[in-house]
XYZ file of C-alpha atoms in Angstrom:
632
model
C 57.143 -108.200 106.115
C 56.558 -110.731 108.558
C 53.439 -112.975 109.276
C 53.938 -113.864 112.845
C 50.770 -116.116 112.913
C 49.504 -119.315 111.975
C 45.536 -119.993 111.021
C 44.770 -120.934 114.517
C 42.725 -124.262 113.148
C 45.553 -125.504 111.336
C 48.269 -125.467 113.330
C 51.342 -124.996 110.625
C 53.488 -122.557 108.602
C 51.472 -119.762 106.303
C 53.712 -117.848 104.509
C 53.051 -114.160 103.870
C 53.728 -112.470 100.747
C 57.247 -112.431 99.680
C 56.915 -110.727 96.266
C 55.044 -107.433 96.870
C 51.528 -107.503 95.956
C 51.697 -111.764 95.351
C 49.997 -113.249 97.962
C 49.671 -117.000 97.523
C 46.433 -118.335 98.738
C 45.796 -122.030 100.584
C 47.877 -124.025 102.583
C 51.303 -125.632 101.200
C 51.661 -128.899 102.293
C 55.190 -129.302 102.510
C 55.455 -125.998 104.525
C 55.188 -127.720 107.953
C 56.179 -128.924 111.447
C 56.909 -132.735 112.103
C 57.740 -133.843 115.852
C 59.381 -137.257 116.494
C 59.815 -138.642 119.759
C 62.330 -141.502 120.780
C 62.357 -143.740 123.939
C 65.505 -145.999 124.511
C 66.453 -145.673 121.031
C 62.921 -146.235 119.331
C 60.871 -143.681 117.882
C 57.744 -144.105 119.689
C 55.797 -140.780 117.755
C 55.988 -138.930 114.858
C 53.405 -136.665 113.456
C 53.256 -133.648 111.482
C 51.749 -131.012 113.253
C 48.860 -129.821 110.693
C 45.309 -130.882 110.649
C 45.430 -131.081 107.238
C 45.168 -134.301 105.071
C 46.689 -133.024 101.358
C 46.864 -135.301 98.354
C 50.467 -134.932 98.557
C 52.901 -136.351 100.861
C 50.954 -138.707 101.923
C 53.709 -141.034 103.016
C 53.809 -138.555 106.000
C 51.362 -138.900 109.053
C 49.236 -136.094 108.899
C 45.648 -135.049 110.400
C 46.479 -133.698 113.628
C 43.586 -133.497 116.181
C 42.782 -129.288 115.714
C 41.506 -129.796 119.621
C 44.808 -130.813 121.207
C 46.314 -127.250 119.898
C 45.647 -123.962 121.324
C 46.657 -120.856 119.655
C 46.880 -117.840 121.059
C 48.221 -114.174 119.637
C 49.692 -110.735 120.515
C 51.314 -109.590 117.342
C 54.358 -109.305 117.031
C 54.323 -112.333 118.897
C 52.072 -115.986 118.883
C 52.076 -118.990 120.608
C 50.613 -122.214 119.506
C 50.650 -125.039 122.546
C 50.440 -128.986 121.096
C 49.469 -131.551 123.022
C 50.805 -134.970 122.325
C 48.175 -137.595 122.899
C 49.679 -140.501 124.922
C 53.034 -139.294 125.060
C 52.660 -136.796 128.021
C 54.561 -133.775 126.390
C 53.481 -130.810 125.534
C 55.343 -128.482 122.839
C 54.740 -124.427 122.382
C 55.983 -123.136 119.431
C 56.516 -119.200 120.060
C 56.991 -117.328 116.906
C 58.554 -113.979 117.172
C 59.000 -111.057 114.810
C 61.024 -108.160 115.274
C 57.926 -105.626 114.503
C 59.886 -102.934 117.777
C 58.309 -99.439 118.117
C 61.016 -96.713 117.381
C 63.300 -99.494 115.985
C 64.434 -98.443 112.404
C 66.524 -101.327 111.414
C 65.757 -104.510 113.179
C 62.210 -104.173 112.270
C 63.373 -103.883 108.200
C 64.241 -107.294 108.987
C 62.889 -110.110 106.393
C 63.045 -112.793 109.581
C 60.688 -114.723 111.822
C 61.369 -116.476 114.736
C 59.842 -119.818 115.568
C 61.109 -121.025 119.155
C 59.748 -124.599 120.547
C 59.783 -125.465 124.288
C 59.683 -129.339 124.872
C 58.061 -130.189 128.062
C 58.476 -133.917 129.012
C 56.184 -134.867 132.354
C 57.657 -138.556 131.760
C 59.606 -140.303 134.510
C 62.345 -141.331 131.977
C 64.012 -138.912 129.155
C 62.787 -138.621 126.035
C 64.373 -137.579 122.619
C 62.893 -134.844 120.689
C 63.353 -133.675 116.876
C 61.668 -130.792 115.535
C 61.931 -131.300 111.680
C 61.217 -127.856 109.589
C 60.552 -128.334 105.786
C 59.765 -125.991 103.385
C 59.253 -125.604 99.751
C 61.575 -123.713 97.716
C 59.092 -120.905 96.238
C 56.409 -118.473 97.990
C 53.188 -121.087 96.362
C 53.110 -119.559 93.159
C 53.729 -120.936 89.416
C 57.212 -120.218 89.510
C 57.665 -122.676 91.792
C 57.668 -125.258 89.208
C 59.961 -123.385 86.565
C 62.991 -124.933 87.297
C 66.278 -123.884 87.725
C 65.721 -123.807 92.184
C 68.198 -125.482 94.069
C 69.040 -125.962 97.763
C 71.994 -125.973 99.854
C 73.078 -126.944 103.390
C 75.176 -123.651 105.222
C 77.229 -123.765 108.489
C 77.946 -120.365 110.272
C 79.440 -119.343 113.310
C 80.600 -115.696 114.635
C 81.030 -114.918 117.969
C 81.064 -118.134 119.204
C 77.479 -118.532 118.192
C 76.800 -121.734 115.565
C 73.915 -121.682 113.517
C 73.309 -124.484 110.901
C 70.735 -125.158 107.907
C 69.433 -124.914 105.040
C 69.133 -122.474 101.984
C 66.709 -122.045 98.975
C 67.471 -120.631 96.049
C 64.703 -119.630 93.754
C 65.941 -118.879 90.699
C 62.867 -116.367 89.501
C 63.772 -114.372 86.362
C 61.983 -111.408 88.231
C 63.153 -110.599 91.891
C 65.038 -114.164 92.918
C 65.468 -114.784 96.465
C 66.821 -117.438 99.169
C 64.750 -118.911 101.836
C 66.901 -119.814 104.901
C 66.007 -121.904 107.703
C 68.318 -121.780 110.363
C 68.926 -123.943 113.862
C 71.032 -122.542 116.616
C 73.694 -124.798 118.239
C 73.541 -125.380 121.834
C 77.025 -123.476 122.938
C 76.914 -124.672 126.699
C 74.968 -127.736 128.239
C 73.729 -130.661 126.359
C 73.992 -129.965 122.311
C 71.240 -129.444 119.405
C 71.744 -132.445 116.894
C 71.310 -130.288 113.646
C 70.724 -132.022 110.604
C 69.185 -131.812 107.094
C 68.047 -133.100 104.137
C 68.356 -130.702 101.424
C 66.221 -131.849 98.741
C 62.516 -133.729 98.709
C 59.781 -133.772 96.084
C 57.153 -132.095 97.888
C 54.654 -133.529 95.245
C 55.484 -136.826 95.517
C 54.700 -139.353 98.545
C 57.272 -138.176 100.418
C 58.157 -141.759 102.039
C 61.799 -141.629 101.709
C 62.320 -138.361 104.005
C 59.632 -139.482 106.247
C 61.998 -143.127 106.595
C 64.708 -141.257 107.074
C 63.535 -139.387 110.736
C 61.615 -141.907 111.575
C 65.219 -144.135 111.466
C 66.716 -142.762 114.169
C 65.199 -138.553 114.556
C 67.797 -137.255 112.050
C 68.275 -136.549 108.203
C 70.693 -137.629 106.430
C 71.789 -135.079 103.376
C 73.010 -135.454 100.032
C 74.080 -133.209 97.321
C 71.503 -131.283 95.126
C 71.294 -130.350 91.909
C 68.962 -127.544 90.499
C 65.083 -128.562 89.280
C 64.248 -129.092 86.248
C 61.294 -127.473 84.834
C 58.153 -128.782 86.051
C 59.330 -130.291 88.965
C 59.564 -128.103 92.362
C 61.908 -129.064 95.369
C 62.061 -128.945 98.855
C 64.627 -129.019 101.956
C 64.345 -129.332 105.699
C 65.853 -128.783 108.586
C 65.805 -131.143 112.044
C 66.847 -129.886 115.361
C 66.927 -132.371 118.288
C 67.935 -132.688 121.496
C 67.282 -135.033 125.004
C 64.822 -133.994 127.506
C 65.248 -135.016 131.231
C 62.562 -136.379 132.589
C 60.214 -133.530 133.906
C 62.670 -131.486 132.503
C 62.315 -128.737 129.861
C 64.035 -127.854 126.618
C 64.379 -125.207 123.905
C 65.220 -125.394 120.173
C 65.612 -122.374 118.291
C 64.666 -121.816 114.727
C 64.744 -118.629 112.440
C 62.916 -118.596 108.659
C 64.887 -115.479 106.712
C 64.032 -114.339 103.292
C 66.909 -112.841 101.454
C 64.995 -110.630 98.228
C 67.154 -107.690 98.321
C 66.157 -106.073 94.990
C 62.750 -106.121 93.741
C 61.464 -105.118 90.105
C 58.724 -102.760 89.829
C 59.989 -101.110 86.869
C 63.371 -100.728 87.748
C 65.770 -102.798 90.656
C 64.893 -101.080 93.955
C 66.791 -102.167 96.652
C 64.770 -103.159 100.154
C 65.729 -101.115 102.974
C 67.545 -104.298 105.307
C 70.253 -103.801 102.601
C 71.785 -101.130 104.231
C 72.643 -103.425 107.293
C 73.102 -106.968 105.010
C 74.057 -105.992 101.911
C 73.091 -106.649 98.282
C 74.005 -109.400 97.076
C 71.929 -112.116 98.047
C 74.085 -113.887 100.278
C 72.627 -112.812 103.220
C 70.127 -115.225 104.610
C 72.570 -117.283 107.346
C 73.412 -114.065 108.389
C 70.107 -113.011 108.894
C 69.477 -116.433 110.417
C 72.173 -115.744 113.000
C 71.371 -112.400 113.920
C 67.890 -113.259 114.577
C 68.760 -116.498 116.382
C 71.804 -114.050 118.526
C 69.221 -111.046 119.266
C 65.683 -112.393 119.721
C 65.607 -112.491 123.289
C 66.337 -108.484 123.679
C 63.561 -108.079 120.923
C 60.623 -109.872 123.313
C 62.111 -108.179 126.272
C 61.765 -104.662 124.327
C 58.068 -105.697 122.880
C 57.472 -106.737 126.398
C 58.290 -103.461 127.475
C 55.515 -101.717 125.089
C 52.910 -104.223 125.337
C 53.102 -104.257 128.830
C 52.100 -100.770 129.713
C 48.324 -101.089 127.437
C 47.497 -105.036 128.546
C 48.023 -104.092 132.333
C 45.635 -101.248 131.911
C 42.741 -102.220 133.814
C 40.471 -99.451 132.078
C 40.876 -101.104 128.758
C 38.605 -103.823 127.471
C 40.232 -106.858 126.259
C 38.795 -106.906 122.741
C 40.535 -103.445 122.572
C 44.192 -104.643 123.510
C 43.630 -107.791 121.067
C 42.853 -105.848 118.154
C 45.179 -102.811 119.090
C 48.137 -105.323 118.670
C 46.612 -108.214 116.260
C 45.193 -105.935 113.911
C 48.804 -103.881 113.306
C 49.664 -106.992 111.258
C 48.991 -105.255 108.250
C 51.620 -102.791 108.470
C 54.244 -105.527 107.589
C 52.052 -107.959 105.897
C 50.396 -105.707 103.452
C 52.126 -106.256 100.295
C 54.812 -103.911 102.384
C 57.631 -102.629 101.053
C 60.677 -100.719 102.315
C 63.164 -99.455 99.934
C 66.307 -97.595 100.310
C 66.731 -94.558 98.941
C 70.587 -93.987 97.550
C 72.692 -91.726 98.875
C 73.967 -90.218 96.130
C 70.192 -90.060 94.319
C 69.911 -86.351 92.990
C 67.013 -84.367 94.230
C 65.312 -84.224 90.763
C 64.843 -88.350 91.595
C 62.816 -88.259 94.759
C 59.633 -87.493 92.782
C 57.659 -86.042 95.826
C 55.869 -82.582 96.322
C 58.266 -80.186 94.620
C 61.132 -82.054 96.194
C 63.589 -78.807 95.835
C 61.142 -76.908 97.371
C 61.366 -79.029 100.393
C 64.574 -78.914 102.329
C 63.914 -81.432 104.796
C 62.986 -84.536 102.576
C 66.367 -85.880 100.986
C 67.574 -86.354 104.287
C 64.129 -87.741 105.654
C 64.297 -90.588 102.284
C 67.938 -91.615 102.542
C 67.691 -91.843 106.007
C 64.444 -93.951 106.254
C 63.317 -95.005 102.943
C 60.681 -95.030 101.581
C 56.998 -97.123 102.845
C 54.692 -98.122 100.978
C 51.653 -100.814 102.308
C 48.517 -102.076 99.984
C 45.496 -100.772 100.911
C 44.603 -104.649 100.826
C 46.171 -107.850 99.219
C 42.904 -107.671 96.680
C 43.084 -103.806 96.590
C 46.613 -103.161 94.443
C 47.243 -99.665 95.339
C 49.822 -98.324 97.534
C 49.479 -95.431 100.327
C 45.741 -95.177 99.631
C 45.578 -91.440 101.053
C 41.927 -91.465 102.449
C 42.675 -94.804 104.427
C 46.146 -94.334 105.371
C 44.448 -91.190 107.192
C 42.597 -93.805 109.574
C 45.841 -96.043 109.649
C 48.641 -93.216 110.089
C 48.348 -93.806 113.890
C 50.355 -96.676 113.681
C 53.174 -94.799 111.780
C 53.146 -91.829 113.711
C 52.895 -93.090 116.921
C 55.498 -96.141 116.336
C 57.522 -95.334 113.600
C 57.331 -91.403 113.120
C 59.877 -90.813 110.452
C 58.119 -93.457 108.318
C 54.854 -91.249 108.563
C 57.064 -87.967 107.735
C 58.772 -89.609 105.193
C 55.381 -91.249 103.528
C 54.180 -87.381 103.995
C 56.677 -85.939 101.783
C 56.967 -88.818 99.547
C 53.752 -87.180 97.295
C 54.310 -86.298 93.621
C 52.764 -84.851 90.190
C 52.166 -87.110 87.132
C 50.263 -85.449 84.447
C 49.257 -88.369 82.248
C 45.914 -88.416 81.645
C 43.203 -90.982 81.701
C 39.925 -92.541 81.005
C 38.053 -93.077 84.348
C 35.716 -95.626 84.415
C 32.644 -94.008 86.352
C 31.858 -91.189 84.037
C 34.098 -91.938 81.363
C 35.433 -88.419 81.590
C 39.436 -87.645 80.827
C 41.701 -85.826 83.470
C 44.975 -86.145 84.625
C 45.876 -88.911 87.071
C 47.481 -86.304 89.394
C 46.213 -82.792 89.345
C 48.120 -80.310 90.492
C 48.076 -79.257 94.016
C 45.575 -82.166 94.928
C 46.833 -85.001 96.879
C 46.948 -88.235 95.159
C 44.481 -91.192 95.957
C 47.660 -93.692 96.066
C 51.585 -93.735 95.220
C 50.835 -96.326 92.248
C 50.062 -100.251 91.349
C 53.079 -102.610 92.299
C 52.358 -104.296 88.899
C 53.667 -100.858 87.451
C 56.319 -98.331 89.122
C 55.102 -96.698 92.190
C 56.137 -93.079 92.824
C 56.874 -92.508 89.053
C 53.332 -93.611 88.257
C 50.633 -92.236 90.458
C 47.407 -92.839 91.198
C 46.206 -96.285 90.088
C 42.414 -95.689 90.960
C 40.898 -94.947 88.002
C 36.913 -95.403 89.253
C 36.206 -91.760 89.627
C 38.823 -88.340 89.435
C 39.752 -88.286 92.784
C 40.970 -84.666 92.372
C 37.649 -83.393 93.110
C 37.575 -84.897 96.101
C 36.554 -83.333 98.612
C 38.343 -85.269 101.600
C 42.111 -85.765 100.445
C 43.267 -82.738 101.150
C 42.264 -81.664 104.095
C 43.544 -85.459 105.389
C 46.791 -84.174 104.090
C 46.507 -81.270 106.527
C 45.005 -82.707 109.204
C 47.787 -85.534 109.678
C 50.295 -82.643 108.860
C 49.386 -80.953 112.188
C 48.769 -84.445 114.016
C 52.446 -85.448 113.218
C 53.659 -82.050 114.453
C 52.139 -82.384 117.589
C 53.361 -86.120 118.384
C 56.860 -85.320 117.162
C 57.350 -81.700 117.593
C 59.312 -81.311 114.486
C 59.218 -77.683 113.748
C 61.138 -78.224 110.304
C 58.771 -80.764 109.421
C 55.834 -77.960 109.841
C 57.764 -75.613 108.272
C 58.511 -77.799 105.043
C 54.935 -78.641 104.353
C 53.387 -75.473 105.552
C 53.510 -73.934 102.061
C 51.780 -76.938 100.950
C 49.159 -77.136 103.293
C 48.439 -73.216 102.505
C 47.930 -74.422 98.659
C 45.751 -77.545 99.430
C 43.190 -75.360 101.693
C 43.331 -72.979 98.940
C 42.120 -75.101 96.435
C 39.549 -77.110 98.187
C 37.989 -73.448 99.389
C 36.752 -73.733 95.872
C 34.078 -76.064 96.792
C 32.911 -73.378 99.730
C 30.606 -72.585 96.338
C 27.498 -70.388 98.821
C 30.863 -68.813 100.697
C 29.598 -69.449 104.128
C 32.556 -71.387 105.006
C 31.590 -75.018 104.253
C 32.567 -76.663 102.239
C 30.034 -78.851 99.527
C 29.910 -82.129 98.216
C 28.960 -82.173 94.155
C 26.633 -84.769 93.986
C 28.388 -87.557 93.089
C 30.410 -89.982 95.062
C 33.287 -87.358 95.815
C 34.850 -88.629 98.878
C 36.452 -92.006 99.745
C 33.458 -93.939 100.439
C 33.312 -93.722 96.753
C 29.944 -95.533 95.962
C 27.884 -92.798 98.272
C 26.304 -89.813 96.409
C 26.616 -86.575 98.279
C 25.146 -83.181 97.487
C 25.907 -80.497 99.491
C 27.029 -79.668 103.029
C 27.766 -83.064 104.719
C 28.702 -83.735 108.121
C 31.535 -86.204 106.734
C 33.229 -83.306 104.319
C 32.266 -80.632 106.573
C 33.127 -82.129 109.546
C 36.907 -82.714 108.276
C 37.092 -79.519 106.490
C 36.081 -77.146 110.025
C 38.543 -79.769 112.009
C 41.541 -78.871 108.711
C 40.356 -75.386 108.762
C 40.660 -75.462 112.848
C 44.350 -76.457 112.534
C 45.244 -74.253 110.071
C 44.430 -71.614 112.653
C 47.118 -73.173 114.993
C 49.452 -74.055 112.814
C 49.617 -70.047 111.386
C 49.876 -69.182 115.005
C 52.625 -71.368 115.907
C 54.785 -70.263 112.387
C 53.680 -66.621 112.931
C 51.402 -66.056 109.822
C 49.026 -63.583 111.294
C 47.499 -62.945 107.094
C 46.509 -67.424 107.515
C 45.661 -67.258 110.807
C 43.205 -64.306 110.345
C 41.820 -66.019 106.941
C 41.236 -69.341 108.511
C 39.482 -68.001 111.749
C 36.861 -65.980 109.688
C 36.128 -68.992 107.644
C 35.945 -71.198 110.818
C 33.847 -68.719 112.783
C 31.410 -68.689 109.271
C 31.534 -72.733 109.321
C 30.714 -73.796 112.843
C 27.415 -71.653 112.186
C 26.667 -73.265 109.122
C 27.668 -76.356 109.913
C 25.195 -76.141 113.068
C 22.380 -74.634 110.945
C 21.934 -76.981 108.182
C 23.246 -80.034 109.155
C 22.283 -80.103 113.062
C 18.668 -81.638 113.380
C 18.565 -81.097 117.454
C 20.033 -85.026 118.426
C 22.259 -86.287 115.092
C 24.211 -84.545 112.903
C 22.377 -85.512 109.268
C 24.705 -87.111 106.513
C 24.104 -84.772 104.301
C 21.910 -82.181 102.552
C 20.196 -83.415 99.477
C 16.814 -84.567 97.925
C 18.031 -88.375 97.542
C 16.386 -90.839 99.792
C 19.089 -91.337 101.933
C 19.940 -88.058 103.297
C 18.757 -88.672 106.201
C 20.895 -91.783 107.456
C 22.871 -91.566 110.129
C 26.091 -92.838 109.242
C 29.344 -93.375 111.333
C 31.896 -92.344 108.720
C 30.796 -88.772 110.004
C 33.037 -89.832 113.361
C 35.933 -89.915 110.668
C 36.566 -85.939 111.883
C 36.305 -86.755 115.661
C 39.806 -88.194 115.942
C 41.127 -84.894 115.375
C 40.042 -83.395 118.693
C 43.058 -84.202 120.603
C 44.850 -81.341 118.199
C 41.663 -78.900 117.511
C 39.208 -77.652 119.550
C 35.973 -78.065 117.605
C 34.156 -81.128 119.041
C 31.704 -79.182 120.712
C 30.883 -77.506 117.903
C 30.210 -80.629 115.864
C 27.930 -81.994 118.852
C 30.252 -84.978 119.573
C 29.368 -85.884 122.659
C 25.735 -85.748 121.745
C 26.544 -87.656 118.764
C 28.846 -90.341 119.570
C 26.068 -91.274 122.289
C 22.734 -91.760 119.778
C 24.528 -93.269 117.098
C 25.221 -96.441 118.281
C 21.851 -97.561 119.261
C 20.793 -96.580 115.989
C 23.582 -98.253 113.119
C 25.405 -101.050 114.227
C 22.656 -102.091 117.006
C 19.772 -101.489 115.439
C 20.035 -102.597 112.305
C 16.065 -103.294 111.078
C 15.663 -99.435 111.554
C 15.505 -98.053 107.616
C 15.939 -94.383 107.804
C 16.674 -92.963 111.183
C 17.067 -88.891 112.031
């Protein structure tokens, strides 16, 4: 889970979540860039590259000018471009995270990149130190529990040095180490590396500040762990000469090193299977990152380039096709390995005996699991991972296949808080809303909504289905189809239930029974019905491709019954309406009925649903007209 970008107005380092489902919120002051510049020996500039002015530290020189930074970003990648005043250099700090389409274990990796070019337009040479620091903890309480302690670490292998720092935090649930690493210059002139391993990040910070301002270098001591109530910090400070006009690089890599975490039980995160367990890993993971970086821009390069040079896309489209995919690794993400020797009865999932393909799918690729947001503690949310499962299928496949098998049963009942009404939180052959809470134990625990009994539904299932076929046609997995065909058969079944006039559309039961879960809908709506003809469509194909003339006959009656319905009652001669139903708003045209559309490139009923027709009159009336009250 990497967050490969800064807030662009304050140019410093924002941690993402490190704990699943703990995001700390606010700046950390000691989390930061300092620059110091030397001319003949004397510093001539130091400054710590934030525009913040904290209560803390304030031995340190901070308010940066925001307008002499510019910050641009293409995830997995961001640049931020400081200019000096006076001094005539410029620095770009180019963070880099490997986030590589296709790319199973690189992108598992808990690492960033953060890669500053000096540029000196003096006549003479300058000096330049880049000094990291960083607080030992993620900005939560247990930063001040005690017991944290740093250490400097040296490591070389394959003729490539790499020197820093490492933080211990000693948490009595899921410890970790922080590393901050430097790469030695191996050829040319040489990286000074050097460190101070422990600060008091509340305090004034004068000493450390002293200490580069000296002569552009730490000097270290020993460390001893924190006592409670006190929290620690290190840092690291890479330097190096820069001809004048000349240019420079200095290479840094932030690691985090959590290879368990505690849900209920230890589960171990999936870059274990490359760095092992024991905790030990972060200068290895500093080195790797620091040996391998340059391959990962040239291969993110490689799929970038194809979408930004395409001249029929608007720019506001590329930026938020690539910015926006943030979330998959910094949404309280978490990838866990499954063990090799777990027995089948373990991988709760949809009648895991029943499905011979997904053993091999979890202990090859884990299991994923995102928040449906850092305020929203619920993993997998079903009826938004159906808008998000692009990403995953078109990126990382097997993690969508494996996510798609990774459903299970849980028959504990409980209390919902709508209607105050008792089921179970997983009915039988319903898809879940979500794989659990992190706070409890996912995939043993299902379903932490608990607003309304999501098993009447009406939308989950036929997501299931429709992202079943989706992920057939991108991959062309035949025993994926196969596996889950049985279960698609079962999930149609049981939402046919709600066909309650039998002309082959489905009806909503006049309560909020789809995801947009404070909306009352009563009968036929062009949301449901919409996603039901587009499931029911597929089903047609997919019984064709596996040879099940009894499905494919079913499904084609029903579909043939549907499109007339769906045309007669819902179809007003220019919209499709929302819905059919006596409440005031029946009539409003909203765009979650586009939610079916995105099926058309593997069904062929958009011109039944009038999308062309559609998609062109709803525009002008939501999002651009938004005084109009009730529209048809």
């Amino acid at each position: 889970a990497l967050r490969s970008y800064p807030r662009p107005a304050t140019p410093s380092v924002t941690p993402g979540s490190i704990t699943p489902c703990m995001t700390p919120l606010g700046f950390v002051d000691s989390h930061s860039f300092t620059v110091c510049l030397r001319r003949r020996g004397q510093t001539v500039y130091q400054q710590v590259l934030s525009v913040e002015r904290p209560h803390t530290l304030q031995g340190w020189n901070w308010g940066y000018y925001g307008s002499q930074a510019f910050y641009h970003a293409l995830y997995p990648r961001a640049w931020t471009v400081y200019q000096l005043p006076g001094q005539n250099v410029t620095l770009t700090c180019r963070q880099v995270s490997p986030i590589i389409p296709h790319n199973y274990k690189d992108s598992s990796l808990p690492l960033a990149l953060l890669i500053w070019d000096v540029e000196n337009f003096n006549d003479e040479e300058i000096e330049v130190t880049i000094m990291f620091s960083l607080r030992n903890g993620s900005g939560s309480r247990s930063d001040q529990a005690g017991g944290h302690w740093n250490e400097s670490f040296h490591r070389s292998e394959a003729g490539e040095p790499v020197s820093g720092v490492l933080l211990h935090h000693a948490a009595k649930i899921n410890p970790f180490t922080l590393g901050v690493g430097v790469r030695e210059a191996v050829s040319g002139p040489g990286v000074l590396v050097s460190h101070c391993t422990e600060f008091d990040p509340s305090g004034m910070g004068q000493a450390l500040w002293k200490d580069l301002l000296e002569d552009g270098k730490l000097d270290s001591r020993p460390t001893a762990p924190s006592v409670k109530g006190r929290m620690v910090a290190a840092a690291v400070a890479a330097g190096c000469s820069v001809p004048a006009g000349g240019r420079r690089t200095l290479e840094f890599c932030l690691s985090w090193d959590m290879p368990k975490i505690c849900f209920g039980s230890g589960e171990k995160i999936r870059y274990t299977r490359y760095f092992g367990c024991e905790g030990d890993s972060a200068p290895a993971l500093c080195q790797y990152g620091l040996t391998h970086y340059h391959d990962w821009e040239q291969q993110i390069h490689s799929w970038q380039d194809q979408i930004l040079q395409d001249g029929n896309l608007p720019d506001w489209y590329k930026s938020a096709l690539f910015n926006e995919l943030y979330f998959v690794a910094d949404g309280g993400t978490v990838w866990l390995e499954v063990p090799s020797d777990a027995a089948e009865d373990e991988l709760l999932g949809i009648g895991a005996k029943d499905l011979p393909g997904m053993k091999s799918i979890l202990q090859e690729y884990g299991r994923f699991a995102y928040l449906e947001g850092q305020e929203y503690r619920m993993y997998n949310t079903y009826d938004v991972h159906f808008y998000a499962s692009f990403a995953l299928i078109m990126l990382w496949p097997q993690l969508q296949i494996s996510l798609q098998y990774d459903m299970g049963e849980y028959r504990k009942r409980v209390k919902y808080l709508m209607d105050g009404s008792r089921a179970p939180v997983k009915t039988k052959n319903v898809v879940p809303h979500d794989v659990g809470d992190p706070a409890d134990e996912p995939w043993q625990k299902l379903n932490a909504y608990v607003i309304h009994d999501t098993a009447r539904w009406k939308d989950l299932n036929i997501k299931f289905v429709l992202q079943v076929y989706r992920d057939f046609h991108i991959t062309r997995s035949s025993s994926y189809l196969k596996d889950l065909w049985s279960i698609c058969k079962t999930l149609m079944d049981f939402t046919l239930q709600f066909d309650v006039d039998g002309d082959g559309l489905i009806e909503n039961s006049g309560f909020a029974d789809q995801t947009y879960d404070g909306w009352v809908m009563t009968g036929p709506s062009s949301y449901c019905g919409g996603l039901w003809l587009a499931a029911v469509c597929v089903m047609c194909h997919m019984a064709e491709i596996l040879g099940d003339s009894a499905i494919h006959e079913k499904y084609s009656t029903i579909l043939s019954k549907g499109k007339e319905a769906f045309e007669k009652r819902l179809w007003n001669g220019a919209l499709n309406k929302n819905n059919q139903t006596a409440l005031k708003f029946h009539r409003n045209v909203r765009a979650l009925s586009f939610g079916a559309l995105w099926c058309n490139s593997v069904s062929s009923i958009c011109r039944y649903l009038k999308c062309a027709e559609w998609i062109r009159r709803t525009p002008p009336i939501n999002p651009l007209n938004t005084t109009a009250k009730r529209r048809e």
